[in-house]
XYZ file of C-alpha atoms in Angstrom:
189
model
C 25.580 2.073 12.730
C 21.881 1.550 12.974
C 21.383 2.345 9.252
C 23.852 -0.428 8.285
C 22.110 -3.006 10.488
C 18.712 -2.142 8.896
C 20.316 -2.321 5.414
C 21.848 -5.781 6.264
C 18.432 -7.025 7.552
C 16.756 -5.897 4.366
C 19.340 -7.653 2.262
C 18.899 -10.821 4.382
C 15.246 -10.824 3.970
C 14.025 -13.291 1.374
C 11.548 -12.253 -1.282
C 8.544 -13.962 0.095
C 5.541 -11.989 -1.134
C 6.410 -11.101 -4.719
C 9.049 -12.276 -7.170
C 11.503 -9.798 -8.909
C 10.297 -8.917 -12.493
C 11.509 -6.655 -15.179
C 9.851 -3.371 -15.696
C 7.990 -4.401 -18.862
C 6.418 -7.573 -17.161
C 5.685 -5.495 -14.070
C 3.765 -2.814 -16.031
C 1.596 -5.543 -17.431
C 0.480 -6.611 -13.975
C -0.056 -3.248 -12.312
C -3.306 -1.328 -12.157
C -3.876 2.213 -13.613
C -3.062 5.003 -11.332
C -5.865 7.515 -12.166
C -7.893 7.276 -9.023
C -9.226 4.639 -6.667
C -12.576 3.223 -5.608
C -14.137 2.516 -2.294
C -15.492 -0.908 -1.489
C -17.726 -0.637 1.738
C -17.774 -3.703 3.921
C -21.274 -4.245 5.403
C -21.521 -4.299 9.216
C -24.729 -4.080 11.257
C -23.514 -1.145 13.253
C -23.135 1.090 10.225
C -26.094 3.369 9.651
C -27.254 4.281 6.175
C -25.625 7.703 6.699
C -22.218 5.961 7.609
C -22.456 3.817 4.350
C -23.072 7.030 2.304
C -20.273 8.784 3.981
C -17.916 5.890 3.210
C -19.099 5.674 -0.430
C -18.527 9.397 -0.893
C -14.994 9.285 0.378
C -13.259 9.450 -3.123
C -15.278 12.650 -3.820
C -14.157 14.287 -0.631
C -10.537 13.190 -0.408
C -7.818 12.018 -2.573
C -7.427 8.459 -1.456
C -4.652 6.167 -2.697
C -4.814 2.459 -3.181
C -4.297 0.111 -1.472
C -6.024 1.368 1.582
C -8.368 0.441 4.348
C -10.458 2.117 7.100
C -10.998 0.359 10.319
C -13.563 1.320 13.003
C -14.334 0.250 16.559
C -17.912 -1.164 16.261
C -18.915 0.076 19.801
C -17.776 3.596 19.003
C -18.869 4.059 15.385
C -17.490 5.672 12.315
C -16.973 9.125 13.760
C -14.895 8.035 16.712
C -11.266 9.094 17.207
C -10.269 5.452 17.208
C -11.222 5.166 13.447
C -8.029 4.701 11.518
C -7.141 4.735 7.873
C -4.060 3.291 6.207
C -3.447 4.322 2.526
C -0.845 3.816 -0.202
C 0.175 0.300 0.717
C 1.404 -2.373 -1.631
C -1.490 -4.731 -0.958
C -5.033 -4.677 0.458
C -4.004 -7.135 3.124
C -1.207 -5.037 4.382
C -3.532 -1.933 4.382
C -6.184 -3.810 6.402
C -3.684 -5.006 8.928
C -2.276 -1.504 9.385
C -5.615 0.097 9.779
C -6.863 -2.504 12.309
C -3.608 -2.279 14.315
C -3.841 1.484 14.481
C -7.573 1.439 15.407
C -7.041 -1.270 18.019
C -4.101 0.558 19.554
C -6.415 3.643 20.085
C -9.352 1.558 21.487
C -9.568 1.425 25.345
C -12.343 -1.211 25.708
C -15.180 -2.925 23.814
C -15.152 -4.994 20.577
C -11.998 -5.219 18.451
C -11.830 -2.931 15.407
C -13.103 -4.141 11.971
C -12.425 -3.021 8.534
C -15.384 -1.016 7.028
C -13.958 0.048 3.729
C -11.138 -0.891 1.310
C -9.591 1.536 -1.078
C -8.867 -0.305 -4.413
C -7.572 0.594 -7.855
C -10.206 1.043 -10.441
C -11.076 -2.316 -12.191
C -9.436 -4.265 -9.317
C -9.044 -7.910 -9.732
C -7.648 -10.107 -7.024
C -4.817 -12.475 -7.656
C -2.271 -10.484 -9.700
C 1.316 -11.574 -9.232
C 2.499 -7.975 -8.532
C 0.728 -5.321 -6.447
C 2.185 -1.990 -5.655
C 0.854 1.173 -4.005
C -0.449 3.862 -6.162
C 2.606 5.960 -5.981
C 4.958 3.058 -6.587
C 2.881 1.970 -9.497
C 3.173 5.395 -11.016
C 6.820 5.316 -10.613
C 7.038 1.925 -12.405
C 4.666 2.891 -15.201
C 6.014 6.415 -15.753
C 9.190 8.215 -16.745
C 10.568 8.087 -13.121
C 11.689 4.555 -13.551
C 13.317 5.134 -16.917
C 15.123 8.246 -15.547
C 16.478 6.472 -12.421
C 19.441 4.858 -14.317
C 20.550 1.869 -16.433
C 20.148 -0.561 -13.563
C 16.936 0.934 -12.080
C 15.381 -1.153 -9.354
C 12.358 -0.807 -7.053
C 12.327 -2.219 -3.491
C 9.214 -2.326 -1.334
C 8.242 -3.055 2.280
C 5.288 -5.364 1.971
C 4.163 -4.516 5.473
C 4.573 -0.759 5.605
C 4.087 0.624 2.223
C 7.661 2.159 2.086
C 9.490 1.892 -1.185
C 12.730 2.992 -2.828
C 13.575 3.520 -6.456
C 17.350 3.873 -7.177
C 19.930 2.840 -9.755
C 20.943 -0.586 -8.480
C 19.295 -3.136 -6.196
C 21.390 -2.415 -3.214
C 20.696 1.319 -3.401
C 16.959 0.617 -3.832
C 16.972 -1.659 -0.736
C 18.831 1.107 1.157
C 16.354 3.630 0.128
C 13.447 1.629 1.197
C 15.088 0.926 4.529
C 15.814 4.608 4.994
C 12.089 5.050 5.226
C 11.993 3.036 8.431
C 11.121 -0.341 6.880
C 12.888 -3.604 7.979
C 11.272 -6.090 5.481
C 12.381 -4.389 2.180
C 12.670 -6.647 -0.970
C 13.454 -6.038 -4.603
C 10.327 -6.463 -6.852
C 11.124 -4.603 -10.209
C 14.389 -4.196 -12.034
C 15.279 -2.978 -15.447
């Protein structure tokens, strides 16, 4: 019963963040999927070693865009409260998720701040469609073509969840099955 309620909520949610576009148009707006870059946000509490650590993150770990790292200023970069959120559909959603996770772990002191953004290579703000690295790869690659004649991609703008299925209703249900309640169609064949 809960699955049907979540599905109904997803169908009732209007497409607020991004319009539905065909695959060809979507491909023209998406960034490449071969890696990501780190943009460090300067804060007075970050030491030179902290900045170097943040800048070296792509060499140490495979980070997927859009992502963010939030830190409690009073505790520093190496604290257990530091929280990352990766593979979201926008930088704003990744920042919100990272800060929410960090603030949930914080017991006192100053609220968390974002110290690094994980962005696609050659990132430019303002594109009409942004997708996580994995969802971008699905739209750009064979996965979308192989999904079916009525292939459709639904995303959760707030959680990074997504679903690719043959038909819009099936894509929305697949997205909702990942626990999202704000799924919307963004790409169709």
